[in-house]
Structures are given as structure tokens and as C-alpha cells.
Tab-separated table of C-alpha atoms and ligand atoms in Angstrom:
chain	number	residue	atom	x	y	z
A	1	MET	CA	-106.409	-12.807	53.031
A	2	ASN	CA	-105.615	-8.912	54.187
A	3	ILE	CA	-101.350	-9.496	52.884
A	4	ASN	CA	-98.377	-7.474	53.524
A	5	ILE	CA	-95.112	-8.125	52.266
A	6	ALA	CA	-92.187	-6.530	53.925
A	7	LYS	CA	-88.646	-6.420	52.635
A	8	PHE	CA	-86.086	-6.355	54.291
A	9	GLY	CA	-81.952	-4.029	53.039
A	10	GLY	CA	-77.585	-5.741	53.194
A	11	THR	CA	-77.596	-4.024	56.587
A	12	SER	CA	-81.029	-5.147	58.023
A	13	VAL	CA	-79.819	-8.606	56.950
A	14	ALA	CA	-75.932	-8.538	57.701
A	15	ASP	CA	-75.479	-10.406	60.288
A	16	LEU	CA	-77.529	-12.904	62.757
A	17	ASP	CA	-78.324	-10.394	65.281
A	18	ALA	CA	-79.416	-8.119	62.555
A	19	MET	CA	-82.202	-10.392	61.164
A	20	GLN	CA	-82.795	-11.418	64.359
A	21	HIS	CA	-84.401	-7.713	64.942
A	22	CYS	CA	-86.000	-8.217	61.731
A	23	ALA	CA	-87.583	-12.361	62.128
A	24	ARG	CA	-89.255	-9.931	65.421
A	25	ILE	CA	-90.563	-7.870	63.058
A	26	ILE	CA	-92.783	-11.217	61.429
A	27	ALA	CA	-93.754	-12.395	63.860
A	28	ALA	CA	-94.669	-9.467	65.870
A	29	THR	CA	-97.065	-8.893	61.916
A	30	PRO	CA	-100.024	-12.044	61.401
A	31	GLU	CA	-99.826	-10.129	58.322
A	32	THR	CA	-96.561	-10.289	56.690
A	33	ARG	CA	-96.883	-13.584	54.108
A	34	VAL	CA	-94.147	-12.522	51.696
A	35	ILE	CA	-90.691	-11.279	52.742
A	36	VAL	CA	-87.239	-10.222	51.093
A	37	VAL	CA	-84.155	-10.586	50.690
A	38	SER	CA	-81.107	-7.521	49.817
A	39	ALA	CA	-77.796	-8.772	49.918
A	40	SER	CA	-76.444	-9.520	53.209
A	41	ALA	CA	-74.698	-6.084	53.118
A	42	GLY	CA	-71.385	-4.909	51.325
A	43	VAL	CA	-72.243	-8.420	49.660
A	44	THR	CA	-72.878	-6.671	46.099
A	45	ASN	CA	-70.888	-4.475	45.978
A	46	HIS	CA	-67.852	-7.209	45.786
A	47	LEU	CA	-70.034	-8.902	43.910
A	48	VAL	CA	-70.673	-5.549	41.270
A	49	ALA	CA	-66.477	-5.839	41.600
A	50	LEU	CA	-65.746	-9.483	40.386
A	51	ALA	CA	-68.622	-8.931	37.626
A	52	ASN	CA	-67.241	-5.747	36.393
A	53	THR	CA	-62.907	-5.482	36.667
A	54	LEU	CA	-60.688	-7.563	35.179
A	55	LEU	CA	-58.804	-9.376	37.529
A	56	SER	CA	-56.151	-12.686	38.467
A	57	LYS	CA	-57.397	-15.991	39.490
A	58	GLU	CA	-55.892	-14.457	42.710
A	59	GLN	CA	-57.513	-11.420	42.903
A	60	ILE	CA	-60.845	-13.610	42.571
A	61	SER	CA	-60.222	-15.863	44.748
A	62	ASP	CA	-59.442	-12.817	47.524
A	63	VAL	CA	-62.573	-10.826	47.055
A	64	ILE	CA	-64.614	-14.602	46.752
A	65	GLU	CA	-62.790	-14.970	49.937
A	66	GLN	CA	-64.327	-11.788	51.906
A	67	ILE	CA	-67.934	-13.361	50.367
A	68	ARG	CA	-67.378	-16.306	52.552
A	69	HIS	CA	-66.190	-14.701	55.659
A	70	ILE	CA	-70.059	-12.042	55.547
A	71	GLU	CA	-71.476	-15.515	54.777
A	72	TYR	CA	-70.180	-18.555	57.429
A	73	GLY	CA	-70.890	-14.997	60.183
A	74	ILE	CA	-73.895	-16.285	60.078
A	75	LEU	CA	-73.869	-19.247	59.333
A	76	ALA	CA	-70.831	-19.561	62.562
A	77	SER	CA	-73.588	-17.912	64.168
A	78	LEU	CA	-76.156	-19.590	64.042
A	79	GLY	CA	-73.821	-22.475	64.523
A	80	ASN	CA	-73.159	-24.496	61.736
A	81	PRO	CA	-75.890	-26.538	60.924
A	82	LYS	CA	-74.897	-28.847	58.384
A	83	GLU	CA	-77.795	-29.236	55.671
A	84	LEU	CA	-77.329	-24.814	55.236
A	85	GLN	CA	-73.766	-25.030	55.000
A	86	GLU	CA	-74.181	-27.872	52.888
A	87	LYS	CA	-76.647	-25.125	50.640
A	88	LEU	CA	-74.650	-22.529	51.286
A	89	ASP	CA	-71.217	-24.425	49.983
A	90	SER	CA	-72.971	-25.151	47.066
A	91	LEU	CA	-74.074	-21.664	46.373
A	92	LEU	CA	-70.578	-20.488	47.069
A	93	ALA	CA	-69.132	-23.151	44.152
A	94	ALA	CA	-71.583	-22.126	42.558
A	95	LEU	CA	-70.126	-18.333	42.151
A	96	HIS	CA	-66.904	-19.097	42.252
A	97	GLU	CA	-68.087	-20.916	38.482
A	98	THR	CA	-69.020	-18.411	37.365
A	99	ALA	CA	-66.306	-15.230	38.911
A	100	MET	CA	-64.461	-17.895	36.932
A	101	HIS	CA	-65.626	-17.642	34.098
A	102	GLU	CA	-63.858	-16.429	31.046
A	103	GLU	CA	-66.954	-14.391	29.171
A	104	LEU	CA	-67.611	-12.670	32.491
A	105	LEU	CA	-66.486	-8.943	31.244
A	106	HIS	CA	-68.329	-9.777	27.706
A	107	ARG	CA	-71.810	-11.059	28.861
A	108	ASP	CA	-73.948	-9.576	31.321
A	109	ASP	CA	-76.176	-12.645	31.430
A	110	LEU	CA	-73.031	-13.729	33.056
A	111	LYS	CA	-73.240	-10.625	34.455
A	112	ASP	CA	-76.665	-10.803	36.152
A	113	SER	CA	-76.190	-14.682	37.182
A	114	LEU	CA	-73.133	-14.138	39.122
A	115	LEU	CA	-75.414	-11.254	40.798
A	116	SER	CA	-78.028	-12.667	42.085
A	117	PHE	CA	-75.826	-14.737	44.495
A	118	GLY	CA	-75.534	-12.285	46.919
A	119	GLU	CA	-79.647	-12.260	47.969
A	120	ARG	CA	-79.519	-16.272	47.076
A	121	MET	CA	-77.202	-16.647	50.177
A	122	SER	CA	-79.469	-14.016	52.132
A	123	SER	CA	-82.654	-15.513	51.695
A	124	LEU	CA	-81.144	-19.496	52.594
A	125	LEU	CA	-79.605	-17.348	55.587
A	126	PHE	CA	-82.237	-15.495	56.931
A	127	THR	CA	-85.263	-18.625	56.362
A	128	GLU	CA	-83.414	-20.265	59.132
A	129	VAL	CA	-83.082	-17.176	61.076
A	130	LEU	CA	-87.377	-17.584	60.679
A	131	CYS	CA	-88.024	-20.689	61.310
A	132	ARG	CA	-85.358	-20.870	64.979
A	133	LEU	CA	-88.256	-18.309	65.681
A	134	GLY	CA	-91.499	-20.881	65.292
A	135	VAL	CA	-91.870	-19.072	61.706
A	136	ASN	CA	-92.911	-21.421	59.531
A	137	ALA	CA	-90.789	-20.331	56.742
A	138	GLU	CA	-89.452	-21.233	54.033
A	139	ASN	CA	-87.708	-20.256	50.774
A	140	PHE	CA	-88.409	-19.136	47.741
A	141	ASP	CA	-86.740	-19.134	44.087
A	142	ILE	CA	-88.072	-16.261	42.986
A	143	ARG	CA	-87.035	-16.393	39.592
A	144	ASN	CA	-90.152	-19.030	39.391
A	145	VAL	CA	-92.921	-16.290	39.583
A	146	LEU	CA	-90.719	-12.794	39.105
A	147	LYS	CA	-90.884	-12.459	35.171
A	148	THR	CA	-88.950	-9.755	33.505
A	149	ASP	CA	-87.293	-9.292	29.601
A	150	SER	CA	-83.696	-9.835	28.377
A	151	THR	CA	-81.942	-5.580	29.462
A	152	PHE	CA	-79.340	-7.182	31.590
A	153	GLY	CA	-78.317	-5.136	34.021
A	154	GLU	CA	-81.490	-3.571	34.807
A	155	ALA	CA	-84.767	-5.701	33.890
A	156	ILE	CA	-88.406	-4.275	32.816
A	157	PRO	CA	-90.877	-7.199	34.583
A	158	ASN	CA	-93.364	-8.541	32.696
A	159	LEU	CA	-96.352	-6.745	35.223
A	160	ASP	CA	-98.740	-10.372	33.589
A	161	SER	CA	-96.345	-13.174	33.597
A	162	ILE	CA	-95.513	-11.468	37.596
A	163	LYS	CA	-99.176	-11.753	38.534
A	164	GLN	CA	-100.244	-14.784	37.277
A	165	LEU	CA	-96.992	-16.944	38.619
A	166	SER	CA	-97.985	-15.425	41.716
A	167	GLU	CA	-100.916	-16.701	42.253
A	168	GLN	CA	-100.016	-19.884	40.683
A	169	PHE	CA	-97.815	-19.963	42.984
A	170	LEU	CA	-97.344	-17.246	45.735
A	171	LEU	CA	-100.857	-17.164	46.863
A	172	PRO	CA	-101.743	-20.638	47.715
A	173	GLU	CA	-98.331	-21.129	49.699
A	174	LEU	CA	-99.431	-18.186	51.770
A	175	THR	CA	-102.295	-19.157	53.738
A	176	SER	CA	-100.073	-22.067	55.429
A	177	LYS	CA	-96.877	-19.917	55.092
A	178	VAL	CA	-94.104	-17.734	55.540
A	179	LEU	CA	-92.808	-17.092	52.456
A	180	VAL	CA	-88.511	-15.782	51.752
A	181	THR	CA	-86.986	-15.127	48.509
A	182	GLN	CA	-84.713	-12.859	46.829
A	183	GLY	CA	-85.366	-8.599	45.616
A	184	PHE	CA	-83.607	-7.564	42.499
A	185	VAL	CA	-83.649	-11.048	40.727
A	186	GLY	CA	-85.851	-12.159	38.531
A	187	SER	CA	-85.523	-14.102	35.019
A	188	ASP	CA	-86.284	-13.983	31.388
A	189	GLU	CA	-88.566	-15.704	29.464
A	190	GLN	CA	-86.285	-17.952	28.417
A	191	GLY	CA	-85.394	-18.457	32.676
A	192	ARG	CA	-81.907	-16.597	32.188
A	193	THR	CA	-80.666	-14.664	35.725
A	194	THR	CA	-81.836	-10.940	35.545
A	195	THR	CA	-81.195	-8.150	37.562
A	196	LEU	CA	-83.648	-4.866	38.813
A	197	GLY	CA	-80.690	-2.225	38.625
A	198	ARG	CA	-79.006	-1.694	42.285
A	199	GLY	CA	-80.978	-1.530	45.285
A	200	GLY	CA	-84.028	-2.998	43.503
A	201	SER	CA	-84.862	-5.348	46.086
A	202	ASP	CA	-87.559	-2.907	46.790
A	203	PHE	CA	-88.688	-2.415	43.418
A	204	THR	CA	-89.126	-5.625	43.817
A	205	ALA	CA	-91.031	-5.759	46.905
A	206	ALA	CA	-93.322	-3.381	45.622
A	207	LEU	CA	-94.103	-5.918	41.904
A	208	LEU	CA	-95.072	-8.472	44.939
A	209	ALA	CA	-96.935	-6.473	46.900
A	210	GLU	CA	-99.093	-5.231	42.815
A	211	ALA	CA	-99.262	-9.268	42.199
A	212	LEU	CA	-100.978	-10.358	45.414
A	213	SER	CA	-102.650	-7.243	46.190
A	214	ALA	CA	-101.037	-6.437	49.222
A	215	LYS	CA	-102.355	-4.669	51.192
A	216	SER	CA	-99.579	-2.676	51.954
A	217	CYS	CA	-95.067	-2.866	51.885
A	218	GLU	CA	-92.710	-2.146	53.911
A	219	ILE	CA	-89.110	-1.487	54.200
A	220	TRP	CA	-87.817	-2.386	55.958
A	221	THR	CA	-84.208	-1.050	56.527
A	222	ASP	CA	-81.491	1.463	59.145
A	223	VAL	CA	-83.399	4.507	59.043
A	224	VAL	CA	-85.849	5.638	60.652
A	225	GLY	CA	-87.937	7.081	57.403
A	226	VAL	CA	-87.964	8.587	55.007
A	227	TYR	CA	-85.969	13.069	56.158
A	228	THR	CA	-86.438	15.756	54.478
A	229	THR	CA	-83.221	15.423	53.798
A	230	ASP	CA	-79.626	12.922	53.130
A	231	PRO	CA	-79.325	12.837	56.693
A	232	ARG	CA	-75.536	12.748	56.086
A	233	ILE	CA	-75.774	16.161	54.472
A	234	THR	CA	-77.391	17.865	57.438
A	235	LYS	CA	-78.242	16.467	60.881
A	236	ALA	CA	-81.107	20.053	61.577
A	237	ALA	CA	-83.391	16.367	58.655
A	238	ARG	CA	-85.847	15.164	60.353
A	239	PRO	CA	-87.395	11.987	59.254
A	240	LEU	CA	-90.898	12.435	57.531
A	241	PRO	CA	-94.578	11.039	58.999
A	242	GLU	CA	-96.068	10.135	55.159
A	243	LEU	CA	-95.131	11.259	52.315
A	244	SER	CA	-97.674	11.206	48.546
A	245	PHE	CA	-96.702	8.538	46.165
A	246	GLU	CA	-95.746	10.873	43.646
A	247	GLU	CA	-93.689	12.947	46.306
A	248	ALA	CA	-92.076	10.291	47.297
A	249	ALA	CA	-91.455	8.908	43.430
A	250	GLU	CA	-90.243	12.303	43.018
A	251	MET	CA	-87.577	11.883	46.057
A	252	ALA	CA	-87.038	8.123	44.771
A	253	ASN	CA	-85.832	9.842	41.302
A	254	PHE	CA	-83.833	12.211	42.372
A	255	GLY	CA	-81.147	11.481	44.751
A	256	ALA	CA	-83.189	9.766	48.079
A	257	LYS	CA	-81.327	6.657	48.650
A	258	VAL	CA	-83.861	5.524	50.784
A	259	LEU	CA	-85.937	3.848	47.125
A	260	HIS	CA	-85.090	2.205	44.137
A	261	PRO	CA	-86.919	4.812	42.496
A	262	ALA	CA	-89.277	2.348	39.855
A	263	THR	CA	-90.529	1.019	44.107
A	264	MET	CA	-93.530	3.917	43.877
A	265	GLU	CA	-94.696	2.700	40.253
A	266	PRO	CA	-96.866	-0.769	41.212
A	267	ALA	CA	-98.246	0.797	44.744
A	268	LEU	CA	-99.678	3.934	42.313
A	269	ARG	CA	-101.350	1.565	40.653
A	270	LYS	CA	-102.361	-0.321	43.125
A	271	ASN	CA	-103.087	2.062	45.909
A	272	ILE	CA	-100.203	0.422	48.069
A	273	ASN	CA	-99.953	2.182	51.074
A	274	VAL	CA	-95.422	1.471	51.049
A	275	PHE	CA	-93.689	2.126	54.425
A	276	VAL	CA	-90.121	2.844	55.637
A	277	GLY	CA	-88.326	1.836	59.296
A	278	SER	CA	-85.371	0.607	60.630
A	279	SER	CA	-86.027	-3.086	61.233
A	280	ARG	CA	-83.130	-1.580	64.514
A	281	GLU	CA	-85.976	1.064	65.822
A	282	PRO	CA	-89.552	0.300	64.828
A	283	GLU	CA	-90.356	1.347	68.127
A	284	LYS	CA	-89.372	4.984	66.531
A	285	GLY	CA	-92.096	4.540	63.179
A	286	GLY	CA	-90.843	6.003	59.924
A	287	THR	CA	-92.927	6.918	57.014
A	288	TRP	CA	-95.921	5.985	55.417
A	289	ILE	CA	-96.192	6.618	51.801
A	290	VAL	CA	-99.772	7.338	50.977
A	291	ARG	CA	-102.407	8.707	48.420
A	292	ASP	CA	-104.100	11.506	49.454
A	293	CYS	CA	-101.908	12.742	52.932
A	294	GLU	CA	-103.252	15.065	54.993
A	295	ASN	CA	-101.285	18.219	53.800
A	296	GLU	CA	-100.189	19.058	50.728
A	297	PRO	CA	-97.122	21.418	51.595
A	298	PRO	CA	-95.541	23.124	49.419
A	299	TYR	CA	-92.002	21.802	50.646
A	300	ARG	CA	-91.668	18.457	50.885
A	301	ALA	CA	-87.779	18.007	50.583
A	302	ILE	CA	-84.501	17.923	49.110
A	303	THR	CA	-82.572	15.014	47.500
A	304	ARG	CA	-78.933	14.689	45.317
A	305	ARG	CA	-78.226	12.516	42.874
A	306	LYS	CA	-74.404	12.756	42.141
A	307	GLN	CA	-72.757	12.358	39.191
A	308	GLN	CA	-73.804	13.872	36.532
A	309	VAL	CA	-73.199	14.509	33.109
A	310	MET	CA	-73.835	17.066	30.967
A	311	VAL	CA	-74.666	17.341	27.218
A	312	THR	CA	-74.056	19.161	25.015
A	313	VAL	CA	-74.848	19.144	21.231
A	314	LYS	CA	-74.880	21.745	18.821
A	315	THR	CA	-74.851	21.363	15.222
A	316	PRO	CA	-74.999	25.041	13.119
A	317	LYS	CA	-77.678	22.966	10.891
A	318	MET	CA	-80.299	23.370	13.558
A	319	MET	CA	-80.554	27.153	13.085
A	320	HIS	CA	-84.485	26.766	11.357
A	321	ALA	CA	-84.149	23.670	10.987
A	322	GLN	CA	-86.406	21.028	11.737
A	323	GLY	CA	-85.829	17.581	13.651
A	324	PHE	CA	-82.949	17.781	15.062
A	325	LEU	CA	-83.845	17.404	17.907
A	326	GLN	CA	-85.516	13.561	17.022
A	327	GLN	CA	-82.587	13.193	16.096
A	328	VAL	CA	-80.516	13.260	19.038
A	329	PHE	CA	-83.372	11.604	20.878
A	330	THR	CA	-83.914	8.826	19.043
A	331	ILE	CA	-80.191	8.373	19.784
A	332	ILE	CA	-80.260	7.761	23.020
A	333	ALA	CA	-83.684	6.255	23.372
A	334	LYS	CA	-81.850	3.191	20.820
A	335	HIS	CA	-79.788	3.487	24.428
A	336	SER	CA	-81.735	3.268	26.644
A	337	LEU	CA	-79.992	6.163	28.402
A	338	SER	CA	-82.771	8.604	30.298
A	339	VAL	CA	-82.651	12.420	30.096
A	340	ASP	CA	-83.743	13.614	33.452
A	341	LEU	CA	-82.729	17.818	32.357
A	342	VAL	CA	-82.913	18.862	29.125
A	343	THR	CA	-82.484	22.913	27.950
A	344	THR	CA	-83.169	23.779	23.958
A	345	SER	CA	-81.508	27.141	22.415
A	346	GLU	CA	-81.891	27.809	19.273
A	347	ILE	CA	-78.282	25.764	17.558
A	348	ALA	CA	-77.917	23.414	20.438
A	349	VAL	CA	-79.030	20.852	23.495
A	350	SER	CA	-78.496	19.775	27.099
A	351	PHE	CA	-79.730	17.356	28.790
A	352	THR	CA	-78.280	15.786	31.810
A	353	LEU	CA	-77.492	12.031	32.458
A	354	ASP	CA	-77.520	9.931	35.556
A	355	ASN	CA	-74.240	8.253	34.041
A	356	PRO	CA	-73.160	6.305	38.136
A	357	ALA	CA	-69.068	4.856	36.841
A	358	ASN	CA	-69.439	1.399	38.702
A	359	SER	CA	-73.341	1.338	37.690
A	360	VAL	CA	-73.522	-1.891	35.962
A	361	ALA	CA	-73.535	-0.578	32.641
A	362	GLU	CA	-71.864	2.537	32.429
A	363	LYS	CA	-74.649	4.132	29.676
A	364	LEU	CA	-72.863	6.886	27.438
A	365	ASN	CA	-70.923	4.688	26.242
A	366	ARG	CA	-68.463	5.466	23.451
A	367	GLU	CA	-71.246	3.657	20.525
A	368	THR	CA	-73.976	6.196	21.702
A	369	LEU	CA	-70.788	9.293	21.219
A	370	GLN	CA	-69.395	8.097	17.800
A	371	GLU	CA	-73.254	8.072	17.036
A	372	LEU	CA	-74.057	12.000	17.679
A	373	GLY	CA	-71.211	13.156	16.985
A	374	GLU	CA	-71.592	11.876	12.672
A	375	PHE	CA	-74.167	14.766	12.798
A	376	CYS	CA	-72.808	17.599	15.798
A	377	GLU	CA	-70.141	18.285	17.267
A	378	VAL	CA	-70.474	16.597	21.492
A	379	VAL	CA	-69.478	18.442	24.355
A	380	ILE	CA	-69.639	16.029	27.699
A	381	GLU	CA	-68.749	17.850	31.518
A	382	GLU	CA	-68.736	15.727	33.672
A	383	ASN	CA	-68.760	16.118	37.819
A	384	TYR	CA	-72.087	17.491	38.212
A	385	ASP	CA	-74.268	17.114	40.932
A	386	LEU	CA	-78.129	17.868	40.559
A	387	VAL	CA	-80.475	18.943	42.935
A	388	THR	CA	-84.063	18.901	43.732
A	389	VAL	CA	-86.451	20.376	45.490
A	390	VAL	CA	-89.568	18.018	45.638
A	391	GLY	CA	-93.350	19.529	47.255
A	392	ASN	CA	-96.566	20.252	46.253
A	393	ASN	CA	-98.033	23.103	43.289
A	394	MET	CA	-94.636	23.870	43.042
A	395	HIS	CA	-94.925	25.818	39.265
A	396	SER	CA	-98.963	27.685	41.138
A	397	ALA	CA	-97.888	28.220	44.609
A	398	ALA	CA	-97.427	32.526	44.319
A	399	GLY	CA	-94.006	32.680	46.463
A	400	VAL	CA	-92.605	29.256	45.864
A	401	SER	CA	-90.182	29.931	43.334
A	402	SER	CA	-88.744	32.591	44.655
A	403	LYS	CA	-88.273	31.921	48.003
A	404	ILE	CA	-86.473	28.839	46.667
A	405	PHE	CA	-84.315	31.035	44.260
A	406	SER	CA	-83.225	33.425	46.753
A	407	SER	CA	-81.806	30.405	48.989
A	408	VAL	CA	-79.904	29.966	46.792
A	409	ARG	CA	-79.059	32.745	44.486
A	410	ASP	CA	-75.302	32.965	45.358
A	411	TYR	CA	-74.380	30.055	43.668
A	412	ASN	CA	-73.909	28.965	40.150
A	413	LEU	CA	-76.274	27.115	38.511
A	414	ARG	CA	-75.509	24.829	35.836
A	415	MET	CA	-79.238	24.395	34.150
A	416	ILE	CA	-82.673	24.563	36.044
A	417	CYS	CA	-86.275	22.489	36.027
A	418	TYR	CA	-88.467	23.793	36.346
A	419	GLY	CA	-92.708	23.969	35.577
A	420	ALA	CA	-93.457	20.668	33.938
A	421	ASN	CA	-94.193	18.955	37.157
A	422	PRO	CA	-95.679	21.026	40.031
A	423	HIS	CA	-93.764	18.120	42.574
A	424	ASN	CA	-90.098	18.921	41.833
A	425	MET	CA	-87.640	21.829	40.822
A	426	SER	CA	-84.425	21.060	39.662
A	427	PHE	CA	-80.422	23.057	40.075
A	428	LEU	CA	-77.506	20.939	38.010
A	429	VAL	CA	-74.813	22.827	40.082
A	430	HIS	CA	-71.071	21.816	40.373
A	431	GLN	CA	-70.826	18.991	43.028
A	432	ASP	CA	-68.444	21.316	45.173
A	433	ASP	CA	-71.157	23.278	46.255
A	434	SER	CA	-73.713	20.585	46.521
A	435	THR	CA	-73.403	19.798	50.011
A	436	GLU	CA	-73.283	24.111	50.747
A	437	ILE	CA	-76.624	24.244	48.495
A	438	VAL	CA	-78.721	21.352	50.071
A	439	LYS	CA	-78.592	22.669	54.023
A	440	GLU	CA	-78.148	26.146	52.591
A	441	LEU	CA	-81.696	25.364	50.896
A	442	HIS	CA	-83.236	23.179	54.091
A	443	ARG	CA	-82.640	26.354	56.967
A	444	CYS	CA	-83.921	28.338	54.071
A	445	LEU	CA	-87.208	26.009	53.620
A	446	PHE	CA	-87.379	23.754	56.849
A	447	GLU	CA	-85.534	25.647	60.115
A	448	VAL	CA	-86.910	29.187	59.947
B	501	LIG	N1	-78.342	-5.854	46.249
B	501	LIG	C1	-78.652	-5.436	45.913
B	501	LIG	C2	-77.960	-3.539	45.875
B	501	LIG	O1	-76.810	-4.334	46.799
B	501	LIG	C3	-79.851	-4.780	45.561
B	501	LIG	C4	-81.003	-3.774	46.558
B	501	LIG	O2	-80.447	-4.192	47.576
B	501	LIG	O3	-82.505	-3.618	46.535
B	501	LIG	O4	-77.799	-3.222	44.894
B	502	MG	MG1	-82.022	-0.405	49.148
């Protein structure tokens, strides 16, 4: 069987009208057997607010009311079928109970359980939409298959279990049915609900594609593919017909919002073609992400990642000393922080971290700083953005870097990373400058 996995993002399942566009896309492609959905637009943000802010009982009820409003809107446009309403109400009741739990703010397992409700509701509703269109669709609880470790908030998938369980529970169903399941959600060995990190539904789709040896994986969103840069930064941005796995992985890692950063890993391992397109305008085509592209231009795209933190650790003892870097990075690793750019000098090392203020786990916590502070001076600088040019053979092609450098010569570059990887060149810049820098780079690299 040639299987295609289709994932629909939050705006694609925001309301009945949006869902119907998706349903038509599915009905038109018989190979599409597994549907992965995000929570309806806005729902996860509400859930994150519930999970991370100290709220009064009334405030909690208010937020849940806003979520109910979104879900009930879809239910109402379906004519409030009784059975569906009962299922939705029981999910909303369970959500309410979790949100009121006294220990919610301190327990990451409860937070993940709370965050899972968005996808559980949207997948329920979307199944109904598909059935109404004559598709033999069934809602499937992904927690039976998508096994992860217990790193709540950013759980790591267990590939062997996922494969085995997918073959056992998903595969036999696919000859007769289309399964509609939740992105972003998983479960650990003890069966507790976990999540894969914000935007994780793309990753779910890719993981299932890998486990089921699918031929392709479609990511349907609200843009016509991956662009040369975020079209909100410059109108000159244009969609890219094709990208390589490596380029897409770099772009996602360095801030292109269309794909969750881990999405390309399963695709790369199993050579699965990934498509990105707009569920509203499928006729406009999209971006195919493949192993071998027709051409490998030195510049493919420019990405930006906001809210970067720069940490400088410094000790005079580092002079001619050994093991200082190891000490620093052991602490960083222990706290599961992932470092992007690093520069070193004789007595100091600076590195950048992605540390968005509203992430489920605010990572650069007091504990980390305290441990670092025990043997060195620590300086934290915020308000930086990371701008990255993604392309090919950037380290070896003559003139590639000079063109980039000359376009940014008027700006203060706080850190530069170049040479470690043929596919990118990154700058840490002040957040007030980053829009202009991206525009200028785009002009120089793509508009002449
Ligand atoms: N609903 C989750 C989020 O908003 C996962 C996803 O949409 O991919 O982050
Ligand atoms: Mg997304």
C-alpha cells in the first residue's frame, strides 16, 4: 500500500469551513490513510496560559469558556449532533478538572495532560466532518502508538515502540479506514500523556510516516509552501518549489515557522518526501522537500529566530586551564538546554540559547545559573534575534560569504557562526535590527 500521511495545522481546522477544505483534499487522494490534526487555532495558546499562569478560579473558567466557544462553534455548524456533543462535553469536563487541579503549576505531567485536550477535541470534530463527506473515518487515540520518554513538554519519541505499535494497531485498519489522530500528543511508558513541544504535530506526522513506511507526508497549513523568508518581514519573499531535507531541517531549526524543527529527521532517515502547502489554496501547489533537489543554490532562504539569550561565562582561571568548557557544557546538557552559537576566547565562552518566554518549560532557570555561578561569572544578555542564511556549499564556494557580509556591514553583529556546516551562516543581532537585516539580505541575495 502506498500510504500518504496528511497533517492539518491549527488554522486549517479552525472552523467548519476550514475543515471542509481539508476534507476535500483528503477525499481527492485515496492514498491518504492517516490524518494528523493540530488543535483548532488559538486553543493551545489558551491551554498554555492555563498551564503556566497563576489564575483565580473565575479566570480559569473564563479561559475554558473561550476554548468551549471555539469547539462549540464547530459543533453548532455541524448541527449539534447529540452523540458528538456528549463526547465533546466529556472532554471539556476532563479539561476543566485538570485545569482546576491544585498542583497543575508544579507538575509537568498535568500540564501535558492539559495541553493534549486541544488535539483531542479537534480530531474528534474533524472525524465527523470527514464522515459527513462520505469518508470512512475513525478517530484514533495516538497515545496508543506514539510512545515517548517522560520529558514532559518536549518528550522524545521511542522509535522502536512507535513502529511496532503502528504496525500492530494502525496498519491493519488502513485498508478499510482513514484514521484521524492527534498531533503533538504522546504517552510515556507508564501511559501518562506527554507532548512533543509547541508545533509538534508536524513531527507526529513525520514519525507516523516513518513508522508506517509511508511514501509521502503532507503538511497542510495556511501558507503556499516554504518561503525564501517570512513573508511578513518582506513582501518580496517568494515560495520555494523545492528544498532538500538538509535545507529544510536548517530552516526549521533556525526559525522558519512552517515546520517543527524535528520534522525532517524521520523524513531523512526513511527518505520520505514531505510536501508543504495551503489547505485553503491547494491548487497553488507548494514546496516539495526531497533528498535530491534539481539545483543546490548557495542561497536558498533566510530565517529569523526571535528571543535569543546570550550567556557569557567567564573566569580568569580559564587561562591555560583544561576542562572549563567541559564543565560548562556538562551543566548545560544536564538541564537539557540546547546551545546554538558558541564563541570562545582565552577566559570566556559565550553561547546562545533559544529561550522563549512562554515556552512550557522556561529552561534557563535559576538552578542552571546557580550551578554555573559556582565556578564562573555569568552574564545574561537578552533581546537578541538570530538571523540565518540557509543554502549549499556555503563554506567552500568563493564569494558566498563576502556577499552576505557586505549586505550586513552596517549592522552590529554580536556573534557570527560560519563554517561548521555547509548549509548555514548565522548572526546574532539586536532585535531592533533584525527586520532590516533580513530585508537587506533578501534584497541582496534574492532580488537582484
Ligand atoms: N497544538 C500544538 C501547538 O499549537 C501543536 C501543533 O499545532 O503542532 O503548538
Ligand atoms: Mg505548526
